[in-house]
Coordinates of C-alpha atoms in Angstrom, one line a residue:
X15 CA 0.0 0.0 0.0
X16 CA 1.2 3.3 -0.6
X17 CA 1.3 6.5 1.7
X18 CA -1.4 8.1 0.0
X19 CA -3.1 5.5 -1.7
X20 CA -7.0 4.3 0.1
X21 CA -6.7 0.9 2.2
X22 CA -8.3 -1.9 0.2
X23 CA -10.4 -3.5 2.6
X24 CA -13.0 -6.9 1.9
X25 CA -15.6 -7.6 4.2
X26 CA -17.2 -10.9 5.1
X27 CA -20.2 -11.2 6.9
X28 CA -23.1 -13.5 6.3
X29 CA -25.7 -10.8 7.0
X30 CA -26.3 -8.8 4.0
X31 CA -27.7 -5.2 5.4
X32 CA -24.7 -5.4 8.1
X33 CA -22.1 -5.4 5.0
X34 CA -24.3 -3.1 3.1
X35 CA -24.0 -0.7 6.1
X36 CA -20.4 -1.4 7.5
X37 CA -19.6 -0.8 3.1
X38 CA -21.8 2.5 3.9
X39 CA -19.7 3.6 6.7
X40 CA -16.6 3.1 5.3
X41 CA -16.9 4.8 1.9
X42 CA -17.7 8.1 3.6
X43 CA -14.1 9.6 3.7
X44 CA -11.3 8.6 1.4
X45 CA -9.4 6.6 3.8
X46 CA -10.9 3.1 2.6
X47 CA -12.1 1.3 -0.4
X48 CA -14.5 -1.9 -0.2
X49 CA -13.1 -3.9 -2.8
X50 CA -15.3 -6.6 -2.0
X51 CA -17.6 -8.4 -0.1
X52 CA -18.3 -12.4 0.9
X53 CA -20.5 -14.1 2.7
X54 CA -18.8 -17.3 4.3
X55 CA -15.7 -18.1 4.6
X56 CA -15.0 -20.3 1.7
X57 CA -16.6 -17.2 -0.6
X58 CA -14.0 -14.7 1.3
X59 CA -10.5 -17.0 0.0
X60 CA -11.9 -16.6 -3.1
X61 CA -12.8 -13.2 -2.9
X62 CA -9.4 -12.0 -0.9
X63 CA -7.6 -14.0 -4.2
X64 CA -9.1 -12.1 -6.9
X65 CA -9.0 -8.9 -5.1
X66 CA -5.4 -8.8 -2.9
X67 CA -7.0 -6.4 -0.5
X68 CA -5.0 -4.5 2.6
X69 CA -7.0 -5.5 5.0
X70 CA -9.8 -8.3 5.5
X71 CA -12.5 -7.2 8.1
X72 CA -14.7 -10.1 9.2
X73 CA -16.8 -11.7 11.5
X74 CA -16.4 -14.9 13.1
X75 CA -19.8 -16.6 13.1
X76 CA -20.2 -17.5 9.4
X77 CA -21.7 -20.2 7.7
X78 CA -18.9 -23.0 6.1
X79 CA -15.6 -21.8 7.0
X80 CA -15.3 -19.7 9.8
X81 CA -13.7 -16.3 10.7
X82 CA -10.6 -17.9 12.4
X83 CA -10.7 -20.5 10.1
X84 CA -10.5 -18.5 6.8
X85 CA -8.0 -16.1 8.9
X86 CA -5.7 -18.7 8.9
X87 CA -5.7 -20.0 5.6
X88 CA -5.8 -16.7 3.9
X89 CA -2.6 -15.7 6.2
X90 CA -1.2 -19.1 4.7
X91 CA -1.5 -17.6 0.9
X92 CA -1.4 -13.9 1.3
X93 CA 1.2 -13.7 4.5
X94 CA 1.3 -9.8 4.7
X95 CA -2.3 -9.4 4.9
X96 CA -4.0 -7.5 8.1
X97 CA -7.1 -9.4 9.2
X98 CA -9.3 -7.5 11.3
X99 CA -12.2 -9.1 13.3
X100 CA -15.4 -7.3 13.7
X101 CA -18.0 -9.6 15.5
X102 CA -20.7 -9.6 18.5
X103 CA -18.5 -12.3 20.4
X104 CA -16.7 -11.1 23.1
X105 CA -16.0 -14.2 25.3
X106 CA -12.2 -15.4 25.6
X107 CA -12.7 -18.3 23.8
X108 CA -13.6 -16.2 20.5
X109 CA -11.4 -13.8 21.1
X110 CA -8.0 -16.5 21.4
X111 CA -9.2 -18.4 19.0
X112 CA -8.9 -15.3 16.5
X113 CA -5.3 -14.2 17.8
X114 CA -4.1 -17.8 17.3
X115 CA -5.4 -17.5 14.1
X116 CA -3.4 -14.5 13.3
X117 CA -5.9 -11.9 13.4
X118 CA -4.2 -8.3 14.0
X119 CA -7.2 -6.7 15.4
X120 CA -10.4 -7.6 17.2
X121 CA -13.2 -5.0 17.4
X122 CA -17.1 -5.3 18.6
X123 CA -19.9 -5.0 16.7
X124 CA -21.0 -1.7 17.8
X125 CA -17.6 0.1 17.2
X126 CA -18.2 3.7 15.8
X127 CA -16.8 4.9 12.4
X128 CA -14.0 6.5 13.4
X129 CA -13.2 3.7 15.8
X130 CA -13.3 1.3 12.7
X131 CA -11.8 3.5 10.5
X132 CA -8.8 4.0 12.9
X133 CA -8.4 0.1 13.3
X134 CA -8.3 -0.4 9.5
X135 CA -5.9 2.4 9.3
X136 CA -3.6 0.5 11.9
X137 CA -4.1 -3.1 10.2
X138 CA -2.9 -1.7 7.3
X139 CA -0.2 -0.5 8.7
X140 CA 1.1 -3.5 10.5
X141 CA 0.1 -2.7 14.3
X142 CA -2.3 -4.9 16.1
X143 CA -5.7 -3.0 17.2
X144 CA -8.4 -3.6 20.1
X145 CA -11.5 -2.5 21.2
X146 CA -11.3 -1.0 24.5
X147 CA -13.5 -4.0 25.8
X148 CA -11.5 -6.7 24.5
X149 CA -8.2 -5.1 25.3
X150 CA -9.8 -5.2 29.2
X151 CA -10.8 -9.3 28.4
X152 CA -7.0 -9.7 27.2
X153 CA -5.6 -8.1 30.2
X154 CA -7.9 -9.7 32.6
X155 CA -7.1 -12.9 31.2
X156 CA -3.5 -12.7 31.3
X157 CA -3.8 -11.1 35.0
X158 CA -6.7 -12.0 36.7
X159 CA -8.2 -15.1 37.1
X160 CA -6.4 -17.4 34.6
X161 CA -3.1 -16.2 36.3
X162 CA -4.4 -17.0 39.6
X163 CA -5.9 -20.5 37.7
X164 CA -2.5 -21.3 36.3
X165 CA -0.7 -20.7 39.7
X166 CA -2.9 -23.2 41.0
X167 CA -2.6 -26.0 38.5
X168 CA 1.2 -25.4 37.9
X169 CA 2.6 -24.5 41.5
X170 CA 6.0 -25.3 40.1
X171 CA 6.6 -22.6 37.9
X172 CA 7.0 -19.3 38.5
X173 CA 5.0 -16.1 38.1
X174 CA 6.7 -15.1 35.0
X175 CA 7.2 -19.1 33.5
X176 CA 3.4 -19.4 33.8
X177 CA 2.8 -16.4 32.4
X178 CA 5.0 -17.4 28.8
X179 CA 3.3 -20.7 29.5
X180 CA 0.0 -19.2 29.1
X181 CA 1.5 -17.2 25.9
X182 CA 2.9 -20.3 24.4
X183 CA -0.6 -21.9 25.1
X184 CA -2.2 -19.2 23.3
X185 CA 0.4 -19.5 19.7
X186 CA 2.6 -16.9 20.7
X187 CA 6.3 -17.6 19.8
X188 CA 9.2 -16.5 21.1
X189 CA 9.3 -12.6 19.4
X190 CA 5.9 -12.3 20.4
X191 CA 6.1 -13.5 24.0
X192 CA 9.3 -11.2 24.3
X193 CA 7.0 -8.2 23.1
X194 CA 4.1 -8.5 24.7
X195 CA 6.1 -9.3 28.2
X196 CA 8.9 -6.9 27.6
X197 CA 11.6 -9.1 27.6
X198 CA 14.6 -10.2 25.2
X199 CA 13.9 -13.0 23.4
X200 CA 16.9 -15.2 25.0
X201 CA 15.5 -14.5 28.1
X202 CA 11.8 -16.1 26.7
X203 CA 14.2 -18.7 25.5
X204 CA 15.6 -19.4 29.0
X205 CA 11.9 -19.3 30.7
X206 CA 10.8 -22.0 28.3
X207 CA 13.4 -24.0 28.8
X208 CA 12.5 -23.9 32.7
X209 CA 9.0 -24.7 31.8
X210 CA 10.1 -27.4 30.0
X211 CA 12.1 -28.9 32.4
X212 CA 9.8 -28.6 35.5
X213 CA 6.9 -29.7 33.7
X214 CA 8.9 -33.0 32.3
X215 CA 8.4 -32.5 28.6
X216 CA 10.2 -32.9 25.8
X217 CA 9.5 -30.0 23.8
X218 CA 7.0 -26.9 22.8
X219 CA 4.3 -28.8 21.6
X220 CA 4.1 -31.2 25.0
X221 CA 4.0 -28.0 27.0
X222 CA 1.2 -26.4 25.2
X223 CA -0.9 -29.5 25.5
X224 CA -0.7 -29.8 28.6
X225 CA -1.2 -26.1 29.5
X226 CA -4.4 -26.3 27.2
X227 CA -5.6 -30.0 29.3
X228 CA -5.6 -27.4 32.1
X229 CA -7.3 -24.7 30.6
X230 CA -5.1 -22.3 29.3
X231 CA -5.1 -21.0 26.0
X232 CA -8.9 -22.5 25.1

């Protein structure tokens, strides 16, 4: 995309008027185009190859194919696309399930223009965006009561080892872990290797199977 050019956004959503007047919204200014629209899923990797938008915006309930579901296999083919989830679903389930899938930004229906404007802005541009309520659901997840949860079900570890635990569980690698918790990425690299040692696994994968038996990252 270009420094002037619109953002090339498509929009999937299996409710007609609600992609009619998202389309209707975004159109006002000249910071986005609507390139196109889908329906399902399976309709939006079609759409997404004809049209090599910026920026995907999408919900997750969709018939086929879902949201997460197409978010990861369009991120398979088009790697430098921004997907950015727009959807009613605000529960922690929904909400991991997209990040895992590589969605950069998670908005609720509900969102105002410039809010929505502003996220597609920031997709395009390579930043992750949140709505102010599911920015609260990430922190309380990763502070509150699943940090209390994990201390419970792994007493072993540590406050920080159960907190990249709880990263790994939710598809986070090593940059990302070091980013969200500050940290270099040797020292991530020396916390999982104390996770995997006092948990009595073998590797990655074992670790974030058994966080997720326990809960974590689901």
């Amino acid at each position: 995309m270009s420094g002037h050019s619109a953002v090339r956004v498509v929009i999937a959503d299996d409710h007609p008027m609600f992609r009619y007047g998202l389309r209707a919204v975004l159109v006002e200014g000249t910071e986005v185009e609507v390139v196109g629209e889908a329906a399902s899923g399976e309709e939006l990797l079609t759409v997404v190859d004809r049209t090599r938008p910026d920026v995907v915006l999408t919900d997750l309930a969709m018939p086929g194919l879902d949201g997460a579901g197409a978010t990861r296999s369009l991120l398979s083919r088009h790697p430098d696309l921004g997907v950015l989830v727009l959807t009613m679903h605000e529960d922690d389930q929904a909400l991991m399930g997209a990040l895992r899938a590589g969605a950069r930004g998670y908005l609720l229906k509900g969102a105002d223009r410039t809010e929505i404007v502003r996220a597609v802005l920031a997709v395009a541009s390579g930043d992750a965006v949140y709505g102010e309520a599911v920015a609260r659901r990430i922190v309380a997840f990763f502070t509150g009561a699943h940090r209390d949860y994990a201390a419970q079900v792994f007493p072993e570890l540590t406050e920080r080892e159960r907190e990249v635990l709880g990263l790994l569980a939710t598809g986070c690698g090593n940059h990302e872990i070091a980013r969200r918790l500050v940290l270099s990425e040797k020292t991530v690299r020396n916390h999982v290797s104390a996770v995997l040692f006092k948990l009595r696994v073998r590797d990655r994968a074992a670790a974030v199977a058994k966080a997720r038996d326990a809960g974590l990252g689901t």
